[in-house]
Amino acid sequence: VLAGADLDIDALTVTGTLAAGNGGPNAAATVTIAGAGAGSRNTIDADTRAAVTDSTVRTAGAVTIRASTAGRVTADAGGFAVALALSTAGKPPVSVAAGLSAAVNQITGDTTAEFTGSTVTASGVTVQAVATTTIAALTIGGAAGSAAGSGAGSGNTIGTVLTATIDESTVSAGSGAVRVVATDASTVTADAGGLAVAVQITGNAPGTVTLAAAIGASAAVNAIGNDVTAQIVDSTVTAG
């Protein structure tokens, strides 16, 4: 008895903006503003179950009950903004740019292989639950201007339940083996980068103060919280 799920999400979100301004020789002030943001939210929630319930099974061969789940999320996001300002009036121009990117990814679900309330006679018995889950996230934010700020981050969570069970059953494997196995392989890879560049070029502006500021930040919050159980409960098992 075999049940399997193989699920993939690939998400790519990228955005960019460019703002440029020239106030001319008589402008009181020259200001340009640019902003860009990109993000995605991706969720896999899958329940996979392989079971023999309230049954009698007799065979000269082996009996296998196997449930498997494979889930993969790949999320890339980038937001880039550039603001340019040129003043020919002798006054400092102002260019403000902000670039942001974010990704929220989650994999959840139950993977269950069970033999419940049944009787089996075989040369070998295997009850197996397997889950392989992967999240890969890349987020980048960039900004350039006389005042520039950028931020990038991701939140990644894997929370699955794996259960392999023989419950209230009678299992006879003769000279063979009885195996009850639950296996989990979960990985999270998260890369985030925030780049901000501050540039201020002032021409002939005596008596003025030239200021440029830049802030870049990045963060990744990751969590894997899985429950993995292999058990024989209230059963009679005979093996070689």
mmCIF file of C-alpha atoms in Angstrom:
data_model
loop_
_atom_site.group_PDB
_atom_site.id
_atom_site.type_symbol
_atom_site.label_atom_id
_atom_site.label_comp_id
_atom_site.label_asym_id
_atom_site.label_seq_id
_atom_site.Cartn_x
_atom_site.Cartn_y
_atom_site.Cartn_z
ATOM 1 C CA VAL A 1 0.000 0.000 0.000
ATOM 2 C CA LEU A 2 1.747 3.132 -1.241
ATOM 3 C CA ALA A 3 0.741 6.805 -1.059
ATOM 4 C CA GLY A 4 2.978 9.634 -2.253
ATOM 5 C CA ALA A 5 2.907 13.370 -2.853
ATOM 6 C CA ASP A 6 5.557 15.379 -4.719
ATOM 7 C CA LEU A 7 4.926 19.138 -4.583
ATOM 8 C CA ASP A 8 6.950 22.104 -5.896
ATOM 9 C CA ILE A 9 6.597 25.892 -5.721
ATOM 10 C CA ASP A 10 8.988 28.177 -7.622
ATOM 11 C CA ALA A 11 8.406 31.909 -7.109
ATOM 12 C CA LEU A 12 10.383 34.794 -8.619
ATOM 13 C CA THR A 13 9.384 38.416 -7.926
ATOM 14 C CA VAL A 14 11.550 41.323 -9.053
ATOM 15 C CA THR A 15 10.775 45.008 -9.375
ATOM 16 C CA GLY A 16 12.794 48.177 -9.982
ATOM 17 C CA THR A 17 12.227 51.905 -10.300
ATOM 18 C CA LEU A 18 14.273 54.853 -11.513
ATOM 19 C CA ALA A 19 13.424 58.490 -10.835
ATOM 20 C CA ALA A 20 15.441 61.408 -12.236
ATOM 21 C CA GLY A 21 14.846 65.140 -12.028
ATOM 22 C CA ASN A 22 16.427 68.447 -13.023
ATOM 23 C CA GLY A 23 14.934 71.557 -11.494
ATOM 24 C CA GLY A 24 16.508 74.004 -13.900
ATOM 25 C CA PRO A 25 18.462 77.173 -13.104
ATOM 26 C CA ASN A 26 15.610 78.903 -11.270
ATOM 27 C CA ALA A 27 14.281 76.008 -9.190
ATOM 28 C CA ALA A 28 13.884 76.622 -5.478
ATOM 29 C CA ALA A 29 14.465 72.923 -4.842
ATOM 30 C CA THR A 30 14.951 69.699 -6.771
ATOM 31 C CA VAL A 31 13.512 66.527 -5.216
ATOM 32 C CA THR A 32 13.143 63.027 -6.697
ATOM 33 C CA ILE A 33 11.648 59.998 -4.957
ATOM 34 C CA ALA A 34 11.814 56.327 -6.019
ATOM 35 C CA GLY A 35 10.507 53.233 -4.277
ATOM 36 C CA ALA A 36 10.333 49.552 -5.177
ATOM 37 C CA GLY A 37 9.106 46.472 -3.362
ATOM 38 C CA ALA A 38 8.805 42.778 -4.231
ATOM 39 C CA GLY A 39 7.607 39.811 -2.256
ATOM 40 C CA SER A 40 5.823 36.475 -2.250
ATOM 41 C CA ARG A 41 3.997 34.178 0.143
ATOM 42 C CA ASN A 42 4.207 30.448 -0.580
ATOM 43 C CA THR A 43 2.514 27.603 1.272
ATOM 44 C CA ILE A 44 2.475 23.826 0.877
ATOM 45 C CA ASP A 45 0.006 21.985 3.100
ATOM 46 C CA ALA A 46 -0.262 18.312 2.205
ATOM 47 C CA ASP A 47 -1.644 15.277 4.036
ATOM 48 C CA THR A 48 -0.487 11.846 2.807
ATOM 49 C CA ARG A 49 -1.826 8.604 4.277
ATOM 50 C CA ALA A 50 -1.279 4.940 3.486
ATOM 51 C CA ALA A 51 -3.249 2.556 5.705
ATOM 52 C CA VAL A 52 -4.618 -0.916 6.229
ATOM 53 C CA THR A 53 -7.573 -0.751 8.619
ATOM 54 C CA ASP A 54 -9.847 -3.468 10.022
ATOM 55 C CA SER A 55 -8.535 -6.018 7.535
ATOM 56 C CA THR A 56 -7.010 -9.482 7.284
ATOM 57 C CA VAL A 57 -3.999 -9.889 5.020
ATOM 58 C CA ARG A 58 -2.301 -13.204 4.186
ATOM 59 C CA THR A 59 0.493 -13.498 1.643
ATOM 60 C CA ALA A 60 3.613 -15.549 0.974
ATOM 61 C CA GLY A 61 5.473 -12.344 0.154
ATOM 62 C CA ALA A 62 6.194 -9.155 2.075
ATOM 63 C CA VAL A 63 3.724 -6.428 3.001
ATOM 64 C CA THR A 64 4.697 -2.771 2.759
ATOM 65 C CA ILE A 65 2.675 0.224 3.849
ATOM 66 C CA ARG A 66 4.484 3.404 2.843
ATOM 67 C CA ALA A 67 3.481 7.079 2.841
ATOM 68 C CA SER A 68 5.874 9.669 1.436
ATOM 69 C CA THR A 69 5.741 13.430 1.023
ATOM 70 C CA ALA A 70 8.241 15.592 -0.859
ATOM 71 C CA GLY A 71 7.744 19.359 -0.692
ATOM 72 C CA ARG A 72 10.015 22.033 -2.128
ATOM 73 C CA VAL A 73 9.658 25.826 -2.079
ATOM 74 C CA THR A 74 12.088 28.086 -3.935
ATOM 75 C CA ALA A 75 11.426 31.807 -3.534
ATOM 76 C CA ASP A 76 13.550 34.658 -4.924
ATOM 77 C CA ALA A 77 12.605 38.323 -4.469
ATOM 78 C CA GLY A 78 14.364 41.574 -5.345
ATOM 79 C CA GLY A 79 13.425 45.241 -5.071
ATOM 80 C CA PHE A 80 15.697 47.969 -6.436
ATOM 81 C CA ALA A 81 15.209 51.738 -6.518
ATOM 82 C CA VAL A 82 17.408 54.546 -7.853
ATOM 83 C CA ALA A 83 16.667 58.245 -7.432
ATOM 84 C CA LEU A 84 18.746 60.907 -9.220
ATOM 85 C CA ALA A 85 18.451 64.654 -8.834
ATOM 86 C CA LEU A 86 20.459 67.400 -10.527
ATOM 87 C CA SER A 87 20.255 71.007 -9.467
ATOM 88 C CA THR A 88 21.700 73.780 -11.622
ATOM 89 C CA ALA A 89 20.477 76.500 -9.280
ATOM 90 C CA GLY A 90 23.346 76.129 -6.853
ATOM 91 C CA LYS A 91 21.170 74.449 -4.225
ATOM 92 C CA PRO A 92 21.684 70.881 -2.999
ATOM 93 C CA PRO A 93 19.235 68.476 -4.670
ATOM 94 C CA VAL A 94 17.394 65.795 -2.719
ATOM 95 C CA SER A 95 16.911 62.233 -4.000
ATOM 96 C CA VAL A 96 15.166 59.631 -1.868
ATOM 97 C CA ALA A 97 15.185 55.921 -2.719
ATOM 98 C CA ALA A 98 13.840 52.842 -0.935
ATOM 99 C CA GLY A 99 14.091 49.212 -2.055
ATOM 100 C CA LEU A 100 12.418 46.338 -0.192
ATOM 101 C CA SER A 101 11.980 42.603 -0.750
ATOM 102 C CA ALA A 102 10.397 39.882 1.361
ATOM 103 C CA ALA A 103 9.351 36.237 1.179
ATOM 104 C CA VAL A 104 7.207 34.174 3.553
ATOM 105 C CA ASN A 105 7.371 30.411 3.031
ATOM 106 C CA GLN A 106 5.680 27.574 4.886
ATOM 107 C CA ILE A 107 5.455 23.791 4.560
ATOM 108 C CA THR A 108 3.022 21.859 6.764
ATOM 109 C CA GLY A 109 1.117 18.597 6.654
ATOM 110 C CA ASP A 110 0.743 15.067 8.000
ATOM 111 C CA THR A 111 2.391 11.958 6.579
ATOM 112 C CA THR A 112 0.908 8.770 8.023
ATOM 113 C CA ALA A 113 1.530 5.067 7.445
ATOM 114 C CA GLU A 114 -0.533 2.790 9.669
ATOM 115 C CA PHE A 115 -1.710 -0.732 10.249
ATOM 116 C CA THR A 116 -4.747 -0.518 12.512
ATOM 117 C CA GLY A 117 -7.135 -3.097 13.891
ATOM 118 C CA SER A 118 -5.930 -5.758 11.440
ATOM 119 C CA THR A 119 -4.257 -9.137 11.146
ATOM 120 C CA VAL A 120 -1.384 -9.790 8.748
ATOM 121 C CA THR A 121 0.581 -12.929 7.978
ATOM 122 C CA ALA A 122 3.521 -12.410 5.606
ATOM 123 C CA SER A 123 7.212 -13.063 5.087
ATOM 124 C CA GLY A 124 8.015 -9.512 6.208
ATOM 125 C CA VAL A 125 6.166 -6.348 7.194
ATOM 126 C CA THR A 126 7.253 -2.727 6.746
ATOM 127 C CA VAL A 127 5.314 0.327 7.880
ATOM 128 C CA GLN A 128 7.123 3.489 6.783
ATOM 129 C CA ALA A 129 6.442 7.242 6.778
ATOM 130 C CA VAL A 130 8.941 9.499 4.964
ATOM 131 C CA ALA A 131 8.993 13.275 4.481
ATOM 132 C CA THR A 132 11.573 15.334 2.608
ATOM 133 C CA THR A 133 10.919 19.073 2.749
ATOM 134 C CA THR A 134 13.109 21.933 1.524
ATOM 135 C CA ILE A 135 12.824 25.711 1.557
ATOM 136 C CA ALA A 136 15.330 27.911 -0.285
ATOM 137 C CA ALA A 137 14.817 31.685 -0.062
ATOM 138 C CA LEU A 138 16.849 34.549 -1.534
ATOM 139 C CA THR A 139 15.812 38.166 -0.885
ATOM 140 C CA ILE A 140 17.742 41.251 -1.995
ATOM 141 C CA GLY A 141 16.909 44.932 -1.601
ATOM 142 C CA GLY A 142 18.922 47.792 -3.093
ATOM 143 C CA ALA A 143 18.637 51.568 -3.168
ATOM 144 C CA ALA A 144 20.736 54.519 -4.340
ATOM 145 C CA GLY A 145 20.120 58.227 -3.699
ATOM 146 C CA SER A 146 21.189 61.082 -1.457
ATOM 147 C CA ALA A 147 18.945 59.428 1.148
ATOM 148 C CA ALA A 148 18.723 55.685 0.551
ATOM 149 C CA GLY A 149 17.256 52.804 2.498
ATOM 150 C CA SER A 150 16.921 49.139 1.675
ATOM 151 C CA GLY A 151 15.655 46.064 3.435
ATOM 152 C CA ALA A 152 15.402 42.364 2.662
ATOM 153 C CA GLY A 153 14.175 39.429 4.653
ATOM 154 C CA SER A 154 12.336 36.141 4.745
ATOM 155 C CA GLY A 155 10.385 34.031 7.183
ATOM 156 C CA ASN A 156 10.594 30.278 6.610
ATOM 157 C CA THR A 157 8.758 27.587 8.553
ATOM 158 C CA ILE A 158 8.559 23.819 8.263
ATOM 159 C CA GLY A 159 6.123 22.065 10.577
ATOM 160 C CA THR A 160 5.152 18.516 9.632
ATOM 161 C CA VAL A 161 3.869 15.450 11.484
ATOM 162 C CA LEU A 162 5.183 11.978 10.552
ATOM 163 C CA THR A 163 3.674 8.850 12.045
ATOM 164 C CA ALA A 164 4.335 5.165 11.370
ATOM 165 C CA THR A 165 2.112 2.918 13.502
ATOM 166 C CA ILE A 166 1.019 -0.638 14.131
ATOM 167 C CA ASP A 167 -1.993 -0.262 16.405
ATOM 168 C CA GLU A 168 -4.313 -2.901 17.899
ATOM 169 C CA SER A 169 -3.144 -5.456 15.354
ATOM 170 C CA THR A 170 -1.681 -8.936 15.115
ATOM 171 C CA VAL A 171 1.376 -9.186 12.889
ATOM 172 C CA SER A 172 3.223 -12.393 12.027
ATOM 173 C CA ALA A 173 6.280 -12.141 9.794
ATOM 174 C CA GLY A 174 7.478 -15.746 10.152
ATOM 175 C CA SER A 175 11.246 -15.741 9.813
ATOM 176 C CA GLY A 176 11.192 -12.231 8.301
ATOM 177 C CA ALA A 177 11.419 -8.814 9.909
ATOM 178 C CA VAL A 178 8.886 -6.272 11.080
ATOM 179 C CA ARG A 179 9.977 -2.679 10.527
ATOM 180 C CA VAL A 180 8.168 0.448 11.713
ATOM 181 C CA VAL A 181 10.054 3.508 10.464
ATOM 182 C CA ALA A 182 9.431 7.266 10.411
ATOM 183 C CA THR A 183 12.052 9.404 8.662
ATOM 184 C CA ASP A 184 12.203 13.170 8.298
ATOM 185 C CA ALA A 185 14.681 15.191 6.229
ATOM 186 C CA SER A 186 13.961 18.941 6.397
ATOM 187 C CA THR A 187 16.237 21.785 5.345
ATOM 188 C CA VAL A 188 15.950 25.562 5.190
ATOM 189 C CA THR A 189 18.409 27.774 3.301
ATOM 190 C CA ALA A 190 17.784 31.506 3.574
ATOM 191 C CA ASP A 191 19.969 34.291 2.158
ATOM 192 C CA ALA A 192 19.092 37.970 2.524
ATOM 193 C CA GLY A 193 20.946 41.136 1.536
ATOM 194 C CA GLY A 194 20.201 44.841 1.831
ATOM 195 C CA LEU A 195 22.396 47.341 -0.025
ATOM 196 C CA ALA A 196 22.021 51.102 0.202
ATOM 197 C CA VAL A 197 24.275 53.674 -1.486
ATOM 198 C CA ALA A 198 24.121 57.370 -0.644
ATOM 199 C CA VAL A 199 25.413 59.807 -3.257
ATOM 200 C CA GLN A 200 25.192 63.597 -3.107
ATOM 201 C CA ILE A 201 26.867 65.809 -5.678
ATOM 202 C CA THR A 202 26.543 69.537 -5.228
ATOM 203 C CA GLY A 203 27.852 72.026 -7.713
ATOM 204 C CA ASN A 204 28.590 75.661 -7.022
ATOM 205 C CA ALA A 205 26.749 76.136 -3.730
ATOM 206 C CA PRO A 206 28.906 78.132 -1.310
ATOM 207 C CA GLY A 207 27.727 78.276 2.258
ATOM 208 C CA THR A 208 25.612 75.100 1.998
ATOM 209 C CA VAL A 209 25.977 71.807 3.823
ATOM 210 C CA THR A 210 25.959 68.598 1.799
ATOM 211 C CA LEU A 211 24.456 65.543 3.497
ATOM 212 C CA ALA A 212 24.031 61.961 2.291
ATOM 213 C CA ALA A 213 22.606 59.057 4.289
ATOM 214 C CA ALA A 214 22.185 55.340 3.616
ATOM 215 C CA ILE A 215 20.703 52.470 5.629
ATOM 216 C CA GLY A 216 20.679 48.801 4.639
ATOM 217 C CA ALA A 217 19.170 45.935 6.643
ATOM 218 C CA SER A 218 18.525 42.242 6.113
ATOM 219 C CA ALA A 219 17.066 39.447 8.220
ATOM 220 C CA ALA A 220 15.951 35.827 7.978
ATOM 221 C CA VAL A 221 13.797 34.019 10.524
ATOM 222 C CA ASN A 222 13.736 30.223 10.151
ATOM 223 C CA ALA A 223 12.047 27.472 12.117
ATOM 224 C CA ILE A 224 11.764 23.689 11.777
ATOM 225 C CA GLY A 225 9.370 22.051 14.199
ATOM 226 C CA ASN A 226 8.450 18.510 13.161
ATOM 227 C CA ASP A 227 6.902 15.650 15.115
ATOM 228 C CA VAL A 228 8.284 12.235 14.121
ATOM 229 C CA THR A 229 6.851 9.039 15.651
ATOM 230 C CA ALA A 230 7.325 5.326 14.963
ATOM 231 C CA GLN A 231 5.344 3.091 17.313
ATOM 232 C CA ILE A 232 3.720 -0.245 18.022
ATOM 233 C CA VAL A 233 0.699 0.108 20.282
ATOM 234 C CA ASP A 234 -1.497 -2.599 21.870
ATOM 235 C CA SER A 235 -0.394 -5.177 19.284
ATOM 236 C CA THR A 236 1.064 -8.666 19.010
ATOM 237 C CA VAL A 237 4.082 -8.919 16.732
ATOM 238 C CA THR A 238 5.968 -12.088 15.779
ATOM 239 C CA ALA A 239 9.134 -11.949 13.675
ATOM 240 C CA GLY A 240 12.151 -14.120 12.931
#
